[in-house]
Amino acid sequence: MRLGTQRVNAQGHLEVGGCDTVQLAEQYGTPLYVLDEEAFRARCREYRSAFVGFKPDVEVVYAGKAALNRAICQIVAEEGLGLDVASGGELYTALQAGFPPAKIHLHGVYKTDAELQMALEAGVGAIVIDNFEEIARVRRLAGDMGVGRAVPVWVRVAPEVDAETHPLIRTGQRDSKFGFHLISGDAYRAVEQVLGAPELDLRGFHCHIGSQISDLSAFAAAARAMVAFAAEVRCRYRYTAQLLNIGGGLAVRYLPEDQPPSVSAYAEALVRALRAACAEHNFPEPALVVEPGRSLIAEAGITLYRVGAVKHIPHEHPELPHDYLIVDGGVSDNPRPQMYGARYTAWHAQRADQPHTHPYRIMGKHCETDPIIDRALLPETHAGDLIAILTTGAYAYSMSSNYNRYPRPAMVAVRNGTARLIVARETYADVMRMDR
Ligand code: LLP
C-alpha cells in the first residue's frame, strides 16, 4: 500500500514528500508524526473539485478535530476550505493562526459560556446549536455582549440514520447524544425557538452521522432525511432553509484491502440524493456544506517509531504472531487501536524495498497492553530499526496524551524534499509545566 507521495528511494528507504524517513528520524527523533503536505493539499483540492461538476455551491469545511495546529490551519486557509472547530481550544488555535473567522463554525454538544463568548467576539461564520439550553445561552450572551447583529446559527439535527461503523463514532442514530431529535419533536421545537429569537439568524440545518463510513447510501439517507425535515419546517413555520450541512464521515484506507469510496463517488451520491429529495418535496435546492476531517488528512500522515526490543513469545493465541516488536510510542501518541480496535498498516522504513512477509505484533511501550498492530507484515526486524505506521494523520496527534508522563512527539511537514518542524517535541519540563 502506497499513499500520497510515499515511495521507496534508491537506498531502499521509505520516502515521503521527497524526504528520506530515516534521515527525518535522525534529525527530529522518534516517535515522529510526518505530514505529507502535498498529499493533504491535493486532497483538499480533490474535495473541492469533486463537487464542482455536480454542484458548484458547495462549501468544503475541514473538521479540525482530526488534527489541528497552526500550520494545519494555514494550509487549510490557503486551500480555500472553511474550518469546523469543536472546542474553545480549536477555536483559539484557528484564531491565533489567522484563520478567517467568517469561515469558521463552532460545534459542540456543550459549549461553555467562555467558548461561546470567544466565538461571538471573533464573529465566527456560524454557531451550530445543539440543545435548548444553548439557544437560551447564545441569546443571553449576544444580548449581554451587545453583539449588535443577529448571530448566524445552524440547528443540528439527529437524522436517525444508523450508519455502519464503530459504535463509538456513530452519531446520527436515534440514541445519539448529538443534536435535536426528530422522533421527540425537539428538532421542530428548536427551529421554532430559534426563529422566534431576534438575537439569532437561522442559516440552515446540520447533521453528522458518524465517522469512517464506507456505505454511500448512509450519506444519501442523511441528505434525504434533512431535506424531508427542511420541507416539513417550511410547511410548519414558513422558513425555507438555504443551506444544509451533511457533516463529514467518509472512510479512508488503513489496510491494503480497504476500498473506501472515492471523493467523487461520495460527492455524486450526496448531490444525487439531495436533488432527488428536493424534487420529491418540491423544495428549492439548498447550498450544501460538507465537513470532512479524516478523509482530508488521515492518509497524509504517518508515524515513525524506533523498535526498542524484539521478543519471541510462545503464547497459544491462534491469530496473534509470536514475534513482538516493542516500539518507542503507543497509546499516548495514538489511542485508536485501544479505543476502537483500529487497524493499521506498517512499513519498514529502512528496508522498504524488501518483501514484507514476516508477521509481528507491534506493541507500544506503555504500562499496559497497548497494541499498535496485532498482525503486521514486515521484513525481519531488529531492535534499532525504524518502522512507519501509515494513515495516522487523523485522530492520532489530536487524541494524544502524556500518559506515563511521556512528552508528546514532534510533527514535521514534508514537501518537495524539504521538511519543516510544525510542532516541536515536548520536553520533560513541558510535561511538568502546569504542576504547582
Ligand atoms: N463534523 C462533525 C460534527 C463531527 O463530529 C465530525 C467528527 C466530523 C465532522 C468529521 O468527521 P470525519 O470526516 O473525520 O469522519 N476519534 C474518532 C473519530 C471521532 C469523530 C468525531 N466527529 C476516531 O479516531 O475514529
Coordinates of C-alpha atoms and ligand atoms in Angstrom, one line a residue:
M1 CA 0.0 0.0 0.0
R2 CA 1.5 3.3 -1.1
L3 CA -0.3 6.6 -0.2
G4 CA 0.2 10.2 -1.2
T5 CA 3.8 10.9 -2.2
Q6 CA 5.2 7.8 -0.4
R7 CA 7.9 5.9 -2.4
V8 CA 10.9 3.8 -1.9
N9 CA 14.2 5.6 -2.7
A10 CA 17.5 4.3 -4.1
Q11 CA 18.7 3.4 -0.6
G12 CA 15.6 1.2 -0.1
H13 CA 14.3 3.7 2.4
L14 CA 10.7 4.9 2.7
E15 CA 10.5 8.5 1.4
V16 CA 7.6 10.9 1.9
G17 CA 7.3 14.3 0.4
G18 CA 10.7 13.8 -1.2
C19 CA 12.3 13.3 2.3
D20 CA 14.0 10.2 3.5
T21 CA 12.2 9.0 6.6
V22 CA 15.5 7.5 8.0
Q23 CA 17.0 11.0 7.9
L24 CA 13.9 12.6 9.4
A25 CA 14.0 10.2 12.3
E26 CA 17.7 11.0 12.8
Q27 CA 17.1 14.7 12.7
Y28 CA 13.9 15.0 14.6
G29 CA 13.9 11.9 16.8
T30 CA 11.1 9.3 17.3
P31 CA 8.2 8.9 17.6
L32 CA 7.6 11.4 14.9
Y33 CA 4.4 12.5 13.2
V34 CA 5.1 13.2 9.5
L35 CA 2.6 15.1 7.5
D36 CA 2.7 14.7 3.7
E37 CA 1.8 18.3 2.9
E38 CA 1.3 17.8 -0.8
A39 CA -1.0 14.8 -0.2
F40 CA -3.0 16.8 2.3
R41 CA -3.3 19.8 -0.1
A42 CA -4.1 17.5 -3.0
R43 CA -6.9 16.0 -1.0
C44 CA -8.3 19.5 -0.2
R45 CA -8.3 20.3 -3.9
E46 CA -9.8 16.9 -4.8
Y47 CA -12.7 17.6 -2.4
R48 CA -13.4 21.0 -3.9
S49 CA -13.1 19.9 -7.5
A50 CA -15.2 16.7 -6.9
F51 CA -18.2 18.8 -6.2
V52 CA -17.8 21.5 -8.8
G53 CA -19.1 19.3 -11.6
F54 CA -22.2 18.3 -9.7
K55 CA -23.0 21.3 -7.6
P56 CA -20.9 24.5 -7.6
D57 CA -22.4 26.0 -4.4
V58 CA -20.7 23.5 -2.1
E59 CA -18.5 24.6 0.7
V60 CA -15.9 22.2 1.9
V61 CA -15.0 22.6 5.6
Y62 CA -12.2 20.8 7.3
A63 CA -13.1 19.2 10.6
G64 CA -10.2 20.4 12.8
K65 CA -10.8 17.7 15.4
A66 CA -9.0 15.3 13.1
A67 CA -5.7 17.2 13.6
L68 CA -5.2 20.9 14.2
N69 CA -2.3 23.2 14.8
R70 CA -1.1 26.5 13.5
A71 CA 0.5 25.1 10.3
I72 CA -2.5 22.9 9.5
C73 CA -4.8 25.9 9.9
Q74 CA -2.7 27.9 7.5
I75 CA -2.7 25.1 4.9
V76 CA -6.5 24.8 5.2
A77 CA -6.9 28.5 4.7
E78 CA -4.5 28.6 1.7
E79 CA -6.5 25.8 0.1
G80 CA -9.7 27.8 0.5
L81 CA -11.5 25.5 2.8
G82 CA -13.6 26.5 5.8
L83 CA -12.9 25.2 9.3
D84 CA -15.1 23.4 11.8
V85 CA -14.0 23.8 15.4
A86 CA -15.5 21.8 18.2
S87 CA -14.0 23.4 21.3
G88 CA -12.5 26.6 22.7
G89 CA -9.0 25.2 22.1
E90 CA -9.6 24.5 18.5
L91 CA -11.2 27.9 18.0
Y92 CA -8.3 29.6 19.8
T93 CA -5.8 27.8 17.6
A94 CA -7.6 28.8 14.5
L95 CA -7.9 32.5 15.5
Q96 CA -4.2 32.6 16.6
A97 CA -3.3 31.1 13.3
G98 CA -5.1 33.9 11.5
F99 CA -7.9 31.7 10.1
P100 CA -10.7 34.0 8.7
P101 CA -13.4 33.9 11.4
A102 CA -16.2 34.1 8.9
K103 CA -15.1 30.7 7.6
I104 CA -15.1 29.1 11.0
H105 CA -18.1 27.3 12.6
L106 CA -18.3 26.2 16.1
H107 CA -19.6 22.8 17.1
G108 CA -20.1 21.1 20.4
V109 CA -22.7 19.3 22.5
Y110 CA -21.9 21.5 25.4
K111 CA -20.3 24.8 24.6
T112 CA -19.4 26.8 27.7
D113 CA -20.2 30.5 28.1
A114 CA -16.4 31.2 27.6
E115 CA -16.4 29.2 24.4
L116 CA -19.5 30.9 23.1
Q117 CA -18.1 34.3 24.1
M118 CA -14.9 33.7 22.2
A119 CA -16.9 32.7 19.1
L120 CA -19.2 35.7 19.4
E121 CA -16.3 38.1 19.9
A122 CA -14.5 36.7 16.9
G123 CA -17.6 36.8 14.7
V124 CA -17.5 33.2 13.5
G125 CA -19.5 32.2 10.5
A126 CA -21.9 30.1 12.4
I127 CA -22.6 28.5 15.8
V128 CA -24.1 25.1 15.4
I129 CA -26.9 24.9 18.0
D130 CA -27.1 21.5 19.7
N131 CA -29.6 21.8 22.6
F132 CA -32.3 24.0 24.1
E133 CA -30.0 25.4 26.9
E134 CA -27.7 26.6 24.2
I135 CA -30.4 28.6 22.4
A136 CA -31.1 30.4 25.7
R137 CA -27.4 31.0 26.4
V138 CA -26.5 32.3 23.0
R139 CA -29.4 34.7 23.1
R140 CA -28.4 35.9 26.6
L141 CA -24.7 36.2 25.7
A142 CA -25.4 38.0 22.5
G143 CA -27.6 40.4 24.4
D144 CA -25.1 40.9 27.3
M145 CA -22.2 41.4 24.9
G146 CA -24.2 43.8 22.7
V147 CA -23.2 41.8 19.6
G148 CA -25.4 44.2 17.6
R149 CA -26.4 41.8 14.8
A150 CA -28.3 38.6 14.8
V151 CA -25.9 35.7 15.4
P152 CA -25.7 33.2 12.4
V153 CA -26.7 29.8 13.6
W154 CA -27.4 26.3 12.2
V155 CA -29.6 23.9 14.1
R156 CA -28.1 20.4 14.5
V157 CA -30.5 17.5 13.9
A158 CA -30.0 13.8 14.6
P159 CA -31.3 12.5 11.3
E160 CA -31.9 8.9 12.6
V161 CA -29.5 7.3 10.2
D162 CA -27.8 4.3 11.7
A163 CA -24.5 4.2 9.7
E164 CA -22.3 1.1 9.8
T165 CA -19.2 2.0 11.7
H166 CA -17.7 1.6 15.2
P167 CA -20.4 2.3 17.8
L168 CA -18.3 4.9 19.5
I169 CA -18.0 7.0 16.4
R170 CA -21.7 6.7 15.2
T171 CA -23.6 9.9 15.8
G172 CA -26.7 10.2 13.7
Q173 CA -28.8 7.4 15.1
R174 CA -31.9 7.6 17.4
D175 CA -30.0 7.3 20.7
S176 CA -27.2 9.7 19.8
K177 CA -26.4 12.4 22.3
F178 CA -25.9 14.9 19.5
G179 CA -28.3 17.5 18.1
F180 CA -32.1 17.8 18.3
H181 CA -34.1 14.7 17.7
L182 CA -36.8 14.2 15.1
I183 CA -38.7 11.5 16.9
S184 CA -39.4 13.6 20.0
G185 CA -40.3 16.7 18.0
D186 CA -37.4 18.5 19.6
A187 CA -35.9 19.4 16.2
Y188 CA -39.1 21.3 15.3
R189 CA -39.4 23.0 18.7
A190 CA -35.8 24.1 18.4
V191 CA -36.4 25.7 15.0
E192 CA -39.5 27.4 16.3
Q193 CA -37.5 28.9 19.2
V194 CA -34.6 30.0 17.0
L195 CA -37.0 31.6 14.5
G196 CA -38.6 33.4 17.3
A197 CA -35.3 34.8 18.7
P198 CA -34.4 38.2 17.3
E199 CA -30.8 37.6 18.5
L200 CA -30.4 34.6 16.2
D201 CA -30.3 34.3 12.4
L202 CA -31.1 30.7 11.3
R203 CA -28.9 29.9 8.3
G204 CA -29.7 26.2 7.9
F205 CA -29.5 22.8 9.3
H206 CA -26.7 20.4 10.2
C207 CA -26.2 16.7 10.7
H208 CA -23.3 14.4 11.1
I209 CA -24.0 10.6 11.0
G210 CA -20.6 9.4 12.1
S211 CA -17.0 8.6 11.0
Q212 CA -15.1 6.1 8.9
I213 CA -18.3 5.3 6.9
S214 CA -17.9 3.4 3.5
D215 CA -21.5 2.9 2.7
L216 CA -22.5 5.9 0.5
S217 CA -26.2 5.0 0.9
A218 CA -25.9 6.2 4.6
F219 CA -24.9 9.7 3.4
A220 CA -27.7 9.6 0.8
A221 CA -30.1 8.7 3.6
A222 CA -28.9 11.6 5.7
A223 CA -29.4 14.0 2.8
R224 CA -32.9 12.7 2.3
A225 CA -33.8 13.0 6.0
M226 CA -32.5 16.5 6.1
V227 CA -34.5 17.6 3.0
A228 CA -37.6 16.0 4.4
F229 CA -37.0 17.8 7.7
A230 CA -36.4 21.2 5.9
A231 CA -39.6 20.6 3.9
E232 CA -41.7 20.0 7.0
V233 CA -40.2 23.0 8.6
R234 CA -41.2 25.1 5.6
C235 CA -44.7 23.8 5.9
R236 CA -45.0 24.5 9.6
Y237 CA -43.1 27.7 10.0
R238 CA -42.8 29.2 6.5
Y239 CA -39.0 29.2 6.8
T240 CA -37.1 27.8 3.8
A241 CA -33.6 26.7 4.7
Q242 CA -31.0 27.9 2.2
L243 CA -28.2 25.6 3.4
L244 CA -27.8 22.0 4.6
N245 CA -24.6 20.7 6.2
I246 CA -24.3 17.0 5.9
G247 CA -21.2 16.7 8.1
G248 CA -18.2 14.5 7.5
G249 CA -17.5 10.8 7.8
L250 CA -16.1 9.4 4.6
A251 CA -13.9 6.4 5.3
V252 CA -10.2 6.1 4.4
R253 CA -7.7 3.4 3.7
Y254 CA -6.0 1.8 6.7
L255 CA -5.3 -1.6 5.3
P256 CA -4.3 -2.7 1.8
E257 CA -7.7 -4.4 1.3
D258 CA -9.7 -1.3 2.3
Q259 CA -11.5 0.2 -0.6
P260 CA -13.2 3.4 0.6
P261 CA -15.4 5.2 -1.9
S262 CA -13.6 7.9 -3.9
V263 CA -14.4 11.5 -3.1
S264 CA -16.1 12.0 -6.4
A265 CA -18.3 8.9 -5.8
Y266 CA -19.2 10.4 -2.5
A267 CA -20.0 13.8 -4.0
E268 CA -22.1 12.3 -6.7
A269 CA -24.1 10.1 -4.3
L270 CA -24.7 13.0 -2.0
V271 CA -25.7 15.5 -4.6
R272 CA -28.0 13.0 -6.4
A273 CA -29.8 12.2 -3.1
L274 CA -30.2 15.8 -2.3
R275 CA -31.6 16.6 -5.7
A276 CA -34.0 13.7 -5.7
A277 CA -35.2 14.6 -2.3
C278 CA -35.7 18.2 -3.2
A279 CA -37.7 17.2 -6.3
E280 CA -39.8 14.8 -4.2
H281 CA -40.6 17.5 -1.7
N282 CA -40.8 20.3 -4.2
F283 CA -38.1 22.1 -2.1
P284 CA -35.7 24.6 -3.6
E285 CA -32.2 23.1 -3.7
P286 CA -30.2 24.5 -0.8
A287 CA -26.5 25.1 -0.8
L288 CA -24.5 22.2 0.6
V289 CA -21.7 22.1 3.2
V290 CA -19.6 19.1 3.9
E291 CA -17.1 18.9 6.8
P292 CA -14.7 16.0 6.3
G293 CA -11.8 15.6 8.7
R294 CA -10.4 12.1 8.5
S295 CA -10.8 11.8 4.7
L296 CA -8.8 15.0 4.2
I297 CA -5.8 14.3 6.4
A298 CA -5.6 10.6 7.6
E299 CA -3.8 9.2 4.6
A300 CA -1.4 12.2 4.6
G301 CA 0.0 11.2 8.0
I302 CA 2.5 8.5 9.1
T303 CA 4.1 7.9 12.5
L304 CA 7.7 6.8 12.7
Y305 CA 8.7 4.6 15.6
R306 CA 12.0 3.1 16.6
V307 CA 11.9 -0.6 17.6
G308 CA 13.4 -1.0 21.1
A309 CA 13.0 -4.7 21.7
V310 CA 12.1 -7.9 19.9
K311 CA 10.5 -10.7 21.9
H312 CA 9.6 -14.2 20.9
I313 CA 6.6 -15.1 23.0
P314 CA 5.3 -18.7 22.7
H315 CA 1.7 -17.9 23.6
E316 CA -1.2 -20.1 22.5
H317 CA -3.4 -17.5 20.8
P318 CA -4.1 -18.8 17.3
E319 CA -4.3 -15.5 15.5
L320 CA -1.5 -13.4 17.0
P321 CA 2.1 -13.7 15.9
H322 CA 4.7 -14.9 18.3
D323 CA 7.2 -12.3 17.4
Y324 CA 6.7 -9.0 19.2
L325 CA 8.2 -5.6 18.4
I326 CA 8.2 -3.0 21.2
V327 CA 8.4 0.5 19.9
D328 CA 9.0 3.9 21.4
G329 CA 5.4 5.1 21.3
G330 CA 2.0 3.7 21.6
V331 CA -1.3 4.6 23.3
S332 CA -0.1 8.1 24.2
D333 CA 0.5 9.1 20.6
N334 CA -2.3 7.0 19.1
P335 CA -5.1 5.7 21.3
R336 CA -7.2 4.5 18.4
P337 CA -6.2 0.8 18.5
Q338 CA -7.1 0.6 22.1
M339 CA -10.2 2.7 21.9
Y340 CA -11.8 1.4 18.7
G341 CA -9.8 -1.7 17.8
A342 CA -8.5 0.4 14.9
R343 CA -6.2 -1.4 12.5
Y344 CA -3.2 0.0 10.7
T345 CA -0.5 -1.0 8.1
A346 CA 3.2 -0.9 8.9
W347 CA 6.1 -0.3 6.5
H348 CA 9.8 -1.0 7.4
A349 CA 11.3 2.5 6.8
Q350 CA 14.8 1.3 6.2
R351 CA 14.1 -1.9 4.2
A352 CA 11.1 -0.6 2.5
D353 CA 12.0 -2.4 -0.7
Q354 CA 12.2 -5.9 0.9
P355 CA 9.3 -8.4 1.0
H356 CA 7.1 -7.7 3.9
T357 CA 6.2 -11.3 4.9
H358 CA 7.1 -11.9 8.5
P359 CA 4.3 -11.5 10.9
Y360 CA 4.9 -9.3 14.0
R361 CA 2.7 -8.0 16.8
I362 CA 3.7 -4.3 17.3
M363 CA 3.2 -3.1 20.8
G364 CA 3.6 0.3 22.5
K365 CA 5.9 1.0 25.4
H366 CA 3.3 2.0 27.9
C367 CA 2.5 0.3 31.2
E368 CA -0.4 -1.7 29.8
T369 CA -1.2 -3.8 26.8
D370 CA -1.2 -1.2 24.0
P371 CA -1.1 -2.9 20.6
I372 CA -0.4 -0.7 17.6
I373 CA -0.9 -3.5 15.1
D374 CA -1.9 -7.1 16.1
R375 CA -0.6 -8.6 12.9
A376 CA 1.8 -6.6 10.9
L377 CA 3.8 -7.9 8.0
L378 CA 7.4 -6.7 7.8
P379 CA 10.8 -7.9 6.7
E380 CA 12.8 -9.4 9.5
T381 CA 13.1 -6.6 12.0
H382 CA 15.6 -5.9 14.8
A383 CA 16.0 -3.6 17.7
G384 CA 17.0 -0.2 16.5
D385 CA 15.1 -0.5 13.2
L386 CA 12.7 2.3 12.1
I387 CA 9.2 1.5 11.2
A388 CA 6.4 3.6 9.8
I389 CA 2.7 3.2 10.6
L390 CA 0.6 4.5 7.8
T391 CA -2.7 6.5 7.8
T392 CA -2.1 8.1 11.2
G393 CA -2.9 11.7 10.0
A394 CA -6.3 11.8 11.7
Y395 CA -7.2 11.4 15.3
A396 CA -3.7 10.3 16.5
Y397 CA -1.9 13.6 17.2
S398 CA -5.3 15.2 18.1
M399 CA -6.1 12.5 20.7
S400 CA -2.6 12.1 22.1
S401 CA -1.8 12.4 25.8
N402 CA 1.0 12.5 28.3
Y403 CA 0.1 9.0 29.6
N404 CA 3.0 7.7 31.7
R405 CA 4.3 11.3 31.6
Y406 CA 5.7 10.8 28.1
P407 CA 6.3 14.0 26.2
R408 CA 4.3 14.2 23.0
P409 CA 6.1 13.7 19.7
A410 CA 7.1 16.3 17.2
M411 CA 5.3 16.8 13.9
V412 CA 7.1 17.7 10.6
A413 CA 5.5 18.7 7.4
V414 CA 7.4 17.4 4.3
R415 CA 7.0 18.6 0.8
N416 CA 9.2 18.7 -2.3
G417 CA 12.2 17.4 -0.4
T418 CA 12.0 19.9 2.4
A419 CA 11.0 19.2 6.0
R420 CA 9.7 21.8 8.4
L421 CA 9.1 21.3 12.0
I422 CA 5.5 22.4 12.6
V423 CA 5.1 21.0 16.2
A424 CA 8.1 20.8 18.5
R425 CA 8.7 17.7 20.6
E426 CA 7.6 18.2 24.2
T427 CA 10.3 18.1 26.8
Y428 CA 10.1 16.7 30.4
A429 CA 9.8 20.3 31.5
D430 CA 6.8 20.7 29.3
V431 CA 5.2 17.7 30.9
M432 CA 5.7 19.3 34.3
R433 CA 4.9 22.8 33.2
M434 CA 1.5 23.1 34.9
D435 CA 2.5 21.3 38.1
R436 CA 2.3 23.6 41.2
Ligands
LLP1 N1 -18.4 17.1 11.7 C1 -18.8 16.8 13.0 C2 -19.9 17.5 13.6 C3 -18.1 15.8 13.6 O1 -18.4 15.4 14.9 C4 -17.0 15.1 13.0 C5 -16.3 14.0 13.7 C6 -16.7 15.5 11.7 C7 -17.4 16.5 11.1 C8 -15.6 14.9 10.9 O2 -15.8 13.5 10.7 P1 -14.7 12.7 9.8 O3 -14.8 13.2 8.4 O4 -13.4 12.9 10.4 O5 -15.1 11.3 9.9 N2 -11.9 9.9 17.3 C9 -12.6 9.1 16.4 C10 -13.4 9.9 15.4 C11 -14.3 10.9 16.0 C12 -15.1 11.7 15.0 C13 -15.8 12.8 15.7 N3 -16.5 13.7 14.9 C14 -11.6 8.2 15.7 O6 -10.4 8.2 16.0 O7 -12.0 7.3 14.9

